[in-house]
Tab-separated table of C-alpha atoms in Angstrom:
chain	number	residue	atom	x	y	z
A	1	MET	CA	129.008	26.320	44.718
A	2	THR	CA	126.964	26.931	47.795
A	3	HIS	CA	128.729	28.996	50.549
A	4	ASP	CA	128.192	28.189	54.049
A	5	VAL	CA	127.752	31.930	55.033
A	6	VAL	CA	127.576	35.062	53.179
A	7	VAL	CA	128.366	38.309	55.231
A	8	ILE	CA	126.605	41.488	54.014
A	9	GLY	CA	128.876	44.391	54.970
A	10	GLY	CA	132.693	44.684	55.512
A	11	GLY	CA	132.971	47.098	58.435
A	12	PRO	CA	134.593	45.893	61.749
A	13	CYS	CA	131.435	43.869	62.418
A	14	GLY	CA	131.182	42.030	59.034
A	15	ALA	CA	134.951	41.554	58.665
A	16	THR	CA	135.249	40.184	62.004
A	17	ALA	CA	132.481	37.545	61.315
A	18	ALA	CA	134.030	36.675	57.969
A	19	HIS	CA	137.447	36.429	59.527
A	20	ASP	CA	136.274	34.144	62.310
A	21	LEU	CA	134.320	31.837	60.055
A	22	ALA	CA	137.027	31.530	57.479
A	23	ARG	CA	139.511	30.651	60.145
A	24	GLN	CA	137.278	27.804	61.094
A	25	GLY	CA	137.309	26.409	57.679
A	26	HIS	CA	133.875	27.611	56.501
A	27	LYS	CA	133.216	28.811	52.921
A	28	VAL	CA	132.618	32.470	53.397
A	29	ALA	CA	131.821	35.315	51.080
A	30	MET	CA	131.910	39.002	52.331
A	31	ILE	CA	130.061	41.642	50.214
A	32	ASP	CA	131.006	45.133	50.880
A	33	LYS	CA	130.615	48.684	49.222
A	34	ALA	CA	133.911	50.114	48.266
A	35	GLY	CA	134.781	53.622	49.312
A	36	ARG	CA	132.370	54.077	52.253
A	37	ILE	CA	134.030	55.374	55.532
A	38	LYS	CA	131.623	55.702	58.546
A	39	PRO	CA	131.852	58.800	60.540
A	40	CYS	CA	133.341	57.677	63.888
A	41	GLY	CA	135.449	59.231	66.627
A	42	GLY	CA	137.619	56.187	66.419
A	43	ALA	CA	138.234	55.393	70.021
A	44	VAL	CA	138.945	51.790	70.845
A	45	PRO	CA	139.583	50.394	74.452
A	46	PRO	CA	142.513	48.199	75.342
A	47	ARG	CA	140.229	45.072	75.636
A	48	LEU	CA	139.325	45.466	71.963
A	49	ILE	CA	143.043	45.620	70.952
A	50	ARG	CA	143.645	42.468	73.065
A	51	ASP	CA	140.629	40.399	72.244
A	52	PHE	CA	140.816	40.969	68.499
A	53	ASP	CA	144.640	40.998	68.090
A	54	ILE	CA	145.000	44.333	66.677
A	55	PRO	CA	148.488	45.290	65.873
A	56	ASP	CA	149.959	48.613	67.228
A	57	THR	CA	150.478	49.859	63.691
A	58	GLN	CA	146.631	50.364	63.462
A	59	ILE	CA	146.662	52.825	66.573
A	60	VAL	CA	147.166	56.257	65.233
A	61	ALA	CA	147.068	58.062	68.669
A	62	LYS	CA	147.136	56.888	72.299
A	63	ILE	CA	144.982	59.218	74.576
A	64	ASP	CA	145.720	59.636	78.183
A	65	THR	CA	143.040	62.283	79.256
A	66	ALA	CA	139.394	62.927	78.616
A	67	ARG	CA	137.902	66.452	78.975
A	68	MET	CA	134.202	67.110	79.592
A	69	ILE	CA	132.966	70.564	78.607
A	70	SER	CA	129.710	71.854	79.949
A	71	PRO	CA	127.259	74.274	78.239
A	72	THR	CA	128.618	77.197	80.325
A	73	GLY	CA	132.225	76.222	79.205
A	74	ARG	CA	133.305	74.637	82.433
A	75	ARG	CA	135.999	71.825	81.861
A	76	VAL	CA	136.571	68.607	83.711
A	77	ASP	CA	139.709	66.808	82.907
A	78	ILE	CA	139.591	62.914	83.497
A	79	PRO	CA	142.980	61.172	83.573
A	80	ILE	CA	143.028	57.548	82.102
A	81	GLU	CA	144.851	55.703	84.888
A	82	ASP	CA	146.880	52.532	84.084
A	83	GLY	CA	146.247	52.553	80.452
A	84	TYR	CA	145.124	54.580	77.367
A	85	VAL	CA	142.578	54.957	74.957
A	86	GLY	CA	143.626	53.892	71.322
A	87	MET	CA	142.383	55.853	68.308
A	88	VAL	CA	142.103	54.328	64.794
A	89	ASP	CA	141.306	55.992	61.446
A	90	ARG	CA	138.229	53.945	59.950
A	91	GLU	CA	139.553	54.611	56.582
A	92	HIS	CA	142.595	52.367	57.192
A	93	PHE	CA	141.348	50.239	60.107
A	94	ASP	CA	138.258	48.889	58.256
A	95	GLU	CA	140.434	47.985	55.215
A	96	PHE	CA	142.945	46.312	57.449
A	97	LEU	CA	140.139	44.102	58.981
A	98	ARG	CA	138.811	43.215	55.410
A	99	VAL	CA	142.296	42.208	54.152
A	100	ARG	CA	142.804	40.048	57.161
A	101	ALA	CA	139.436	38.356	56.565
A	102	ALA	CA	140.365	37.745	52.960
A	103	GLY	CA	143.810	36.440	54.074
A	104	ALA	CA	142.024	33.993	56.303
A	105	GLY	CA	140.183	32.676	53.202
A	106	ALA	CA	137.076	34.818	53.005
A	107	ASP	CA	135.816	35.632	49.398
A	108	HIS	CA	135.812	39.510	49.566
A	109	ARG	CA	133.446	40.847	46.814
A	110	THR	CA	132.803	44.516	46.216
A	111	GLY	CA	129.217	45.492	45.440
A	112	THR	CA	125.905	46.699	46.718
A	113	PHE	CA	123.490	44.244	48.330
A	114	LEU	CA	120.033	44.121	46.719
A	115	ARG	CA	117.936	41.367	48.250
A	116	VAL	CA	117.819	37.821	49.536
A	117	ASP	CA	115.915	35.291	47.287
A	118	ARG	CA	115.070	31.789	48.106
A	119	ASP	CA	115.680	28.900	45.779
A	120	GLY	CA	114.049	25.941	47.587
A	121	ASP	CA	115.275	25.746	51.139
A	122	ASP	CA	118.520	27.946	50.867
A	123	PRO	CA	118.771	31.711	50.552
A	124	VAL	CA	120.401	33.256	47.469
A	125	VAL	CA	122.201	36.575	48.071
A	126	VAL	CA	121.841	39.013	45.088
A	127	TYR	CA	124.081	41.993	44.738
A	128	ARG	CA	125.124	44.368	42.097
A	129	ASP	CA	128.875	43.773	41.306
A	130	LYS	CA	130.850	47.081	41.412
A	131	ALA	CA	133.255	46.242	38.487
A	132	THR	CA	130.706	44.929	36.014
A	133	GLY	CA	127.350	46.481	37.152
A	134	ALA	CA	125.688	42.975	36.705
A	135	GLU	CA	123.421	41.334	39.221
A	136	THR	CA	125.175	38.544	40.765
A	137	ARG	CA	124.017	35.711	42.866
A	138	ILE	CA	125.523	33.645	45.702
A	139	ALA	CA	123.919	30.542	46.996
A	140	THR	CA	124.495	30.200	50.710
A	141	ARG	CA	123.089	28.302	53.771
A	142	LEU	CA	123.179	31.291	56.037
A	143	VAL	CA	123.396	35.199	55.897
A	144	ILE	CA	124.872	37.549	58.291
A	145	GLY	CA	123.413	41.164	57.990
A	146	ALA	CA	126.148	43.537	58.979
A	147	ASP	CA	125.141	46.403	56.758
A	148	GLY	CA	124.597	49.168	59.232
A	149	ALA	CA	121.872	51.103	60.928
A	150	ARG	CA	119.612	51.240	57.842
A	151	SER	CA	120.242	47.495	57.119
A	152	GLY	CA	118.526	46.326	53.969
A	153	VAL	CA	118.884	42.745	55.380
A	154	ALA	CA	117.014	43.788	58.654
A	155	ARG	CA	114.185	45.490	56.912
A	156	ALA	CA	113.543	42.673	54.507
A	157	ASP	CA	114.127	39.607	56.658
A	158	VAL	CA	113.954	40.049	60.295
A	159	PRO	CA	110.674	41.089	62.114
A	160	GLY	CA	111.042	44.523	63.607
A	161	GLY	CA	114.314	45.281	61.861
A	162	GLU	CA	112.909	48.477	60.235
A	163	ALA	CA	112.470	50.195	63.553
A	164	ILE	CA	115.873	51.100	64.887
A	165	PRO	CA	116.129	54.520	66.823
A	166	TYR	CA	119.217	56.375	65.757
A	167	VAL	CA	121.072	59.692	65.873
A	168	ILE	CA	122.686	61.248	62.812
A	169	ALA	CA	126.378	61.659	63.262
A	170	TYR	CA	128.486	63.977	61.159
A	171	HIS	CA	132.174	64.788	61.386
A	172	GLU	CA	135.009	66.351	59.505
A	173	ILE	CA	138.448	64.643	59.318
A	174	ILE	CA	140.898	67.502	59.363
A	175	ALA	CA	144.711	67.755	59.126
A	176	ALA	CA	145.589	68.293	62.741
A	177	PRO	CA	148.095	70.635	64.110
A	178	GLY	CA	150.219	70.182	67.143
A	179	LYS	CA	148.980	71.277	70.575
A	180	THR	CA	147.370	74.782	69.965
A	181	GLY	CA	144.485	76.738	71.444
A	182	GLU	CA	142.227	74.392	72.993
A	183	TYR	CA	143.326	71.359	70.947
A	184	ASP	CA	145.664	68.816	72.558
A	185	PRO	CA	146.685	65.796	70.379
A	186	ALA	CA	146.895	63.602	73.585
A	187	ARG	CA	143.285	64.458	74.718
A	188	CYS	CA	139.772	63.832	73.548
A	189	ASP	CA	137.261	66.532	74.102
A	190	VAL	CA	133.602	65.720	74.542
A	191	ILE	CA	131.219	68.789	74.473
A	192	TYR	CA	127.830	68.670	76.154
A	193	ASP	CA	126.059	71.852	74.965
A	194	GLY	CA	122.645	72.244	73.515
A	195	ALA	CA	123.936	74.738	71.040
A	196	ILE	CA	126.081	71.963	69.488
A	197	SER	CA	123.721	69.031	70.057
A	198	PRO	CA	120.338	69.257	71.804
A	199	ASP	CA	120.132	65.597	72.539
A	200	PHE	CA	123.575	64.093	72.213
A	201	TYR	CA	127.208	65.734	72.166
A	202	GLY	CA	130.024	67.022	70.032
A	203	TRP	CA	133.541	65.750	70.057
A	204	VAL	CA	137.093	66.638	69.045
A	205	PHE	CA	139.086	63.440	68.885
A	206	PRO	CA	142.892	63.327	67.845
A	207	HIS	CA	143.981	60.798	65.151
A	208	GLY	CA	147.585	61.357	65.074
A	209	LYS	CA	148.116	63.298	61.841
A	210	SER	CA	144.361	64.127	61.583
A	211	ALA	CA	141.521	64.514	63.800
A	212	SER	CA	137.853	63.884	64.017
A	213	VAL	CA	135.667	66.821	64.806
A	214	GLY	CA	131.865	66.205	64.823
A	215	MET	CA	128.578	65.780	66.673
A	216	GLY	CA	125.433	63.787	66.564
A	217	THR	CA	121.675	64.485	66.968
A	218	GLY	CA	118.275	62.716	66.595
A	219	ARG	CA	116.555	65.983	66.229
A	220	ASP	CA	115.157	67.382	62.930
A	221	GLY	CA	116.250	70.896	61.919
A	222	VAL	CA	119.726	70.840	63.611
A	223	ASP	CA	122.467	72.210	61.242
A	224	LEU	CA	125.071	69.541	61.657
A	225	LYS	CA	127.655	71.441	59.568
A	226	GLU	CA	127.233	74.676	61.401
A	227	ALA	CA	127.552	72.954	64.765
A	228	THR	CA	130.987	71.339	63.433
A	229	ARG	CA	132.062	74.702	62.400
A	230	ALA	CA	131.514	76.025	65.806
A	231	LEU	CA	133.342	73.189	67.388
A	232	ARG	CA	136.353	73.780	65.096
A	233	GLU	CA	136.370	77.572	65.942
A	234	ALA	CA	136.147	76.935	69.716
A	235	SER	CA	139.247	74.550	69.543
A	236	GLY	CA	141.207	76.699	67.189
A	237	LEU	CA	140.940	74.424	64.278
A	238	THR	CA	139.124	76.609	61.777
A	239	GLU	CA	142.121	76.942	59.545
A	240	CYS	CA	143.088	73.355	59.288
A	241	GLU	CA	142.718	71.650	56.113
A	242	THR	CA	139.563	69.579	55.724
A	243	ILE	CA	140.366	66.103	54.589
A	244	ARG	CA	136.815	64.588	54.185
A	245	ARG	CA	133.277	65.050	55.443
A	246	GLU	CA	131.104	62.017	56.484
A	247	GLY	CA	127.719	61.506	57.991
A	248	ALA	CA	125.638	58.341	58.887
A	249	PRO	CA	122.928	57.187	61.283
A	250	ILE	CA	124.160	55.663	64.582
A	251	PRO	CA	121.697	53.172	66.117
A	252	LEU	CA	120.988	53.649	69.948
A	253	LYS	CA	118.983	50.696	70.934
A	254	PRO	CA	119.518	46.849	70.356
A	255	LEU	CA	116.590	45.258	68.365
A	256	LYS	CA	114.524	42.828	70.288
A	257	ARG	CA	115.074	40.135	67.570
A	258	TRP	CA	118.194	39.526	65.615
A	259	ASP	CA	117.311	36.633	63.410
A	260	ASN	CA	114.425	35.319	61.263
A	261	GLY	CA	114.380	31.895	62.704
A	262	ARG	CA	115.516	30.349	59.492
A	263	ASP	CA	118.630	31.532	57.803
A	264	VAL	CA	119.401	35.118	58.645
A	265	VAL	CA	121.013	36.755	61.557
A	266	LEU	CA	121.951	40.492	62.155
A	267	ALA	CA	125.049	41.976	63.899
A	268	GLY	CA	126.555	45.240	64.730
A	269	ASP	CA	124.706	48.562	63.804
A	270	ALA	CA	122.199	46.465	61.952
A	271	ALA	CA	121.194	44.922	65.261
A	272	GLY	CA	121.264	48.253	66.961
A	273	VAL	CA	124.286	47.532	69.137
A	274	VAL	CA	125.865	51.009	69.547
A	275	ALA	CA	126.155	52.124	73.224
A	276	PRO	CA	123.644	54.601	74.386
A	277	SER	CA	125.055	57.895	75.894
A	278	SER	CA	128.530	57.406	74.435
A	279	GLY	CA	127.653	56.150	70.891
A	280	GLU	CA	130.620	53.870	71.095
A	281	GLY	CA	130.197	51.276	68.500
A	282	ILE	CA	133.557	49.646	67.198
A	283	TYR	CA	134.033	47.273	70.154
A	284	TYR	CA	130.450	46.299	70.317
A	285	ALA	CA	130.204	45.839	66.480
A	286	MET	CA	133.237	43.460	66.502
A	287	VAL	CA	131.871	41.531	69.388
A	288	GLY	CA	128.458	41.385	67.452
A	289	GLY	CA	130.311	40.030	64.454
A	290	ARG	CA	132.037	37.383	66.656
A	291	VAL	CA	128.808	36.200	68.305
A	292	ALA	CA	127.026	36.033	64.873
A	293	ALA	CA	129.750	33.895	63.633
A	294	LEU	CA	129.485	31.621	66.611
A	295	ALA	CA	125.855	31.237	66.185
A	296	CYS	CA	126.349	30.378	62.466
A	297	GLU	CA	128.858	27.748	63.373
A	298	LYS	CA	126.284	26.135	65.855
A	299	VAL	CA	123.840	26.121	62.989
A	300	LEU	CA	125.985	24.633	60.516
A	301	ALA	CA	127.270	21.915	62.877
A	302	THR	CA	123.624	20.861	63.994
A	303	GLY	CA	121.408	22.029	61.157
A	304	GLN	CA	119.139	23.774	63.671
A	305	ALA	CA	118.086	27.186	62.868
A	306	LYS	CA	117.087	27.939	66.411
A	307	HIS	CA	120.795	28.453	67.379
A	308	LEU	CA	120.716	31.750	65.481
A	309	ARG	CA	119.231	33.143	68.662
A	310	LEU	CA	122.702	32.359	70.249
A	311	ALA	CA	124.034	35.619	68.763
A	312	ARG	CA	121.658	38.038	70.855
A	313	LYS	CA	121.783	35.797	73.781
A	314	LEU	CA	125.637	35.794	74.108
A	315	PHE	CA	125.740	39.631	73.453
A	316	MET	CA	123.091	40.519	75.981
A	317	LYS	CA	124.579	38.168	78.618
A	318	ASP	CA	127.839	40.202	78.738
A	319	HIS	CA	126.618	43.734	77.820
A	320	LYS	CA	122.970	44.150	78.643
A	321	ALA	CA	123.588	45.714	82.097
A	322	VAL	CA	126.027	48.266	80.585
A	323	PHE	CA	123.600	49.248	77.845
A	324	ARG	CA	120.740	49.554	80.467
A	325	VAL	CA	123.043	51.910	82.556
A	326	LEU	CA	124.144	53.954	79.664
A	327	GLY	CA	120.566	54.262	78.412
A	328	ALA	CA	119.338	55.530	81.829
A	329	MET	CA	122.217	58.040	81.854
A	330	GLN	CA	121.371	59.394	78.486
A	331	ASN	CA	117.586	59.663	79.370
A	332	ALA	CA	118.501	61.466	82.701
A	333	TYR	CA	121.261	63.839	81.507
A	334	TYR	CA	120.906	64.719	77.908
A	335	ARG	CA	117.503	66.387	77.879
A	336	SER	CA	118.385	69.981	78.953
A	337	ASP	CA	121.458	72.094	79.370
A	338	ASP	CA	120.810	72.189	83.123
A	339	ARG	CA	121.073	68.329	83.250
A	340	ARG	CA	124.118	68.514	81.064
A	341	GLU	CA	125.666	70.962	83.428
A	342	ARG	CA	125.035	68.671	86.205
A	343	PHE	CA	126.468	65.725	84.386
A	344	VAL	CA	129.792	67.561	83.884
A	345	THR	CA	129.673	68.395	87.611
A	346	LEU	CA	129.285	64.745	88.503
A	347	CYS	CA	132.299	63.973	86.314
A	348	HIS	CA	134.500	65.791	88.945
A	349	ASP	CA	133.866	62.998	91.245
A	350	ILE	CA	136.836	60.795	91.623
A	351	ASP	CA	134.541	57.624	92.217
A	352	VAL	CA	132.807	58.403	88.910
A	353	GLN	CA	136.001	58.929	87.107
A	354	ARG	CA	137.765	55.617	88.370
A	355	LEU	CA	134.686	53.442	87.840
A	356	THR	CA	133.881	54.945	84.471
A	357	PHE	CA	137.250	54.241	83.017
A	358	GLU	CA	137.620	50.703	84.607
A	359	ALA	CA	134.314	49.854	82.986
A	360	TYR	CA	135.343	51.375	79.688
A	361	MET	CA	138.769	49.527	79.593
A	362	ASN	CA	137.315	46.071	80.543
A	363	LYS	CA	133.737	46.529	79.036
A	364	GLU	CA	131.885	45.429	82.075
A	365	LEU	CA	130.447	47.111	85.089
A	366	VAL	CA	132.814	47.268	87.976
A	367	LYS	CA	131.633	45.396	91.150
A	368	ALA	CA	134.808	45.644	93.272
A	369	ARG	CA	133.889	48.930	95.204
A	370	PRO	CA	130.244	48.658	96.521
A	371	TRP	CA	130.584	51.783	98.685
A	372	ALA	CA	131.826	53.860	95.679
A	373	HIS	CA	128.679	52.664	93.741
A	374	ILE	CA	126.398	53.638	96.652
A	375	ARG	CA	128.058	57.166	96.723
A	376	ILE	CA	127.707	57.571	93.083
A	377	GLY	CA	123.948	56.585	93.183
A	378	ALA	CA	123.252	59.083	96.042
A	379	LYS	CA	124.930	61.982	94.056
A	380	ASN	CA	123.167	61.050	90.999
A	381	LEU	CA	119.842	61.275	92.908
A	382	ALA	CA	120.981	64.638	94.445
A	383	HIS	CA	121.673	66.232	91.046
A	384	LEU	CA	118.490	64.885	89.443
A	385	MET	CA	116.489	66.292	92.325
A	386	GLY	CA	118.237	69.554	92.144
A	387	LEU	CA	119.670	69.327	95.618
A	388	ILE	CA	123.246	69.981	94.342
A	389	PRO	CA	124.089	73.176	92.455
A	390	ALA	CA	124.756	72.437	88.745
A	391	THR	CA	127.962	74.507	88.915
A	392	GLY	CA	128.820	73.764	92.471
A	393	LEU	CA	132.412	72.703	91.714
A	394	THR	CA	135.505	74.794	90.435
A	395	ALA	CA	136.228	74.039	86.704
A	396	THR	CA	139.527	72.558	85.771
A	397	PRO	CA	141.878	74.937	84.032
A	398	PRO	CA	142.105	74.015	80.337
A	399	SER	CA	145.096	71.853	80.251
A	400	GLY	CA	144.320	68.147	80.562
A	401	GLY	CA	142.157	65.896	78.243
A	402	ALA	CA	140.251	62.520	77.416
A	403	THR	CA	137.213	60.428	76.106
A	404	HIS	CA	133.555	60.247	77.003
A	405	PRO	CA	133.107	58.971	80.556
A	406	ALA	CA	130.333	56.685	79.636
A	407	GLU	CA	132.449	54.939	77.042
């Protein structure tokens, strides 16, 4: 039997697309590798929890403070006002989403995607079944490529799909203690230090009984494991049990094209939709899965492949401005330790703190306080021109906590 849509990938993006399509009564198959857990800090904003109906049982920790740490060790604690940042463990969160998609009627298959063949007008997805090892074929009308930053679907079927810029992320999931040393189970720490990452950042994110400690970089020659060891030592987490280690590419720029104009559309990491500067991806992956599903529904209803373009159009309508601002921030502040020091200094500013987390919680740029935007813009220019000392403010004593201000 021919499926309406085959979704390649069962992470938050693919599982969301499969769930949405199955709920609309479409015949959907979801193909996913078993056992793969993406390295991820696990932060999710309240809007994700609300928009995608995530039960509280999936939230392993609720964070009320973000701490920025500069190359010189200066700390800025940013309280999260009127809310919290939820933390999920990808090992369990992704499986929850896959099970929910299957419960809605999606045909969940475990295997490795090989290629898309074409018999006549319709695509045929070919994958290697994990249980039997046999090549298996699924006839379908449409394909959603939600198979990550090095997407086989993108490389084979979408023009430009092989050229996604990315950083390599590595983290260690550890058995977390209670509050000890520099570690606070109610606070996320983000470390801007060229000794940890010359072009991105390091993190220590609590996950309830466990914690994610890691970093990312796009530079060759950086010892990711040594940098993570240094993060653990600085936080007093050296002796904690290591539960698992994970690494993967994290894309940093959306592709210019997400479909092949015929029968394939990309979503999530495969389309490059991880936020610059912060590396935040779970929310944008799930939105990407949802808009890809909407695009497929339109094609199935009309028979017109041109509607595959709707996925990128809908995503960029809501998030293009945020991605542009975050990209500019990364280009401006991540290039040297002097710039990183200035960035942490800027995070002292109350306007920056409030607007940052309002934007993070609601996933849109805040427009309500124009004078605050003007003040922030002026301070940005002053820092980038060197008119303000990089360490011109007093560091916060090591006691509060939080997530990355750009998320």
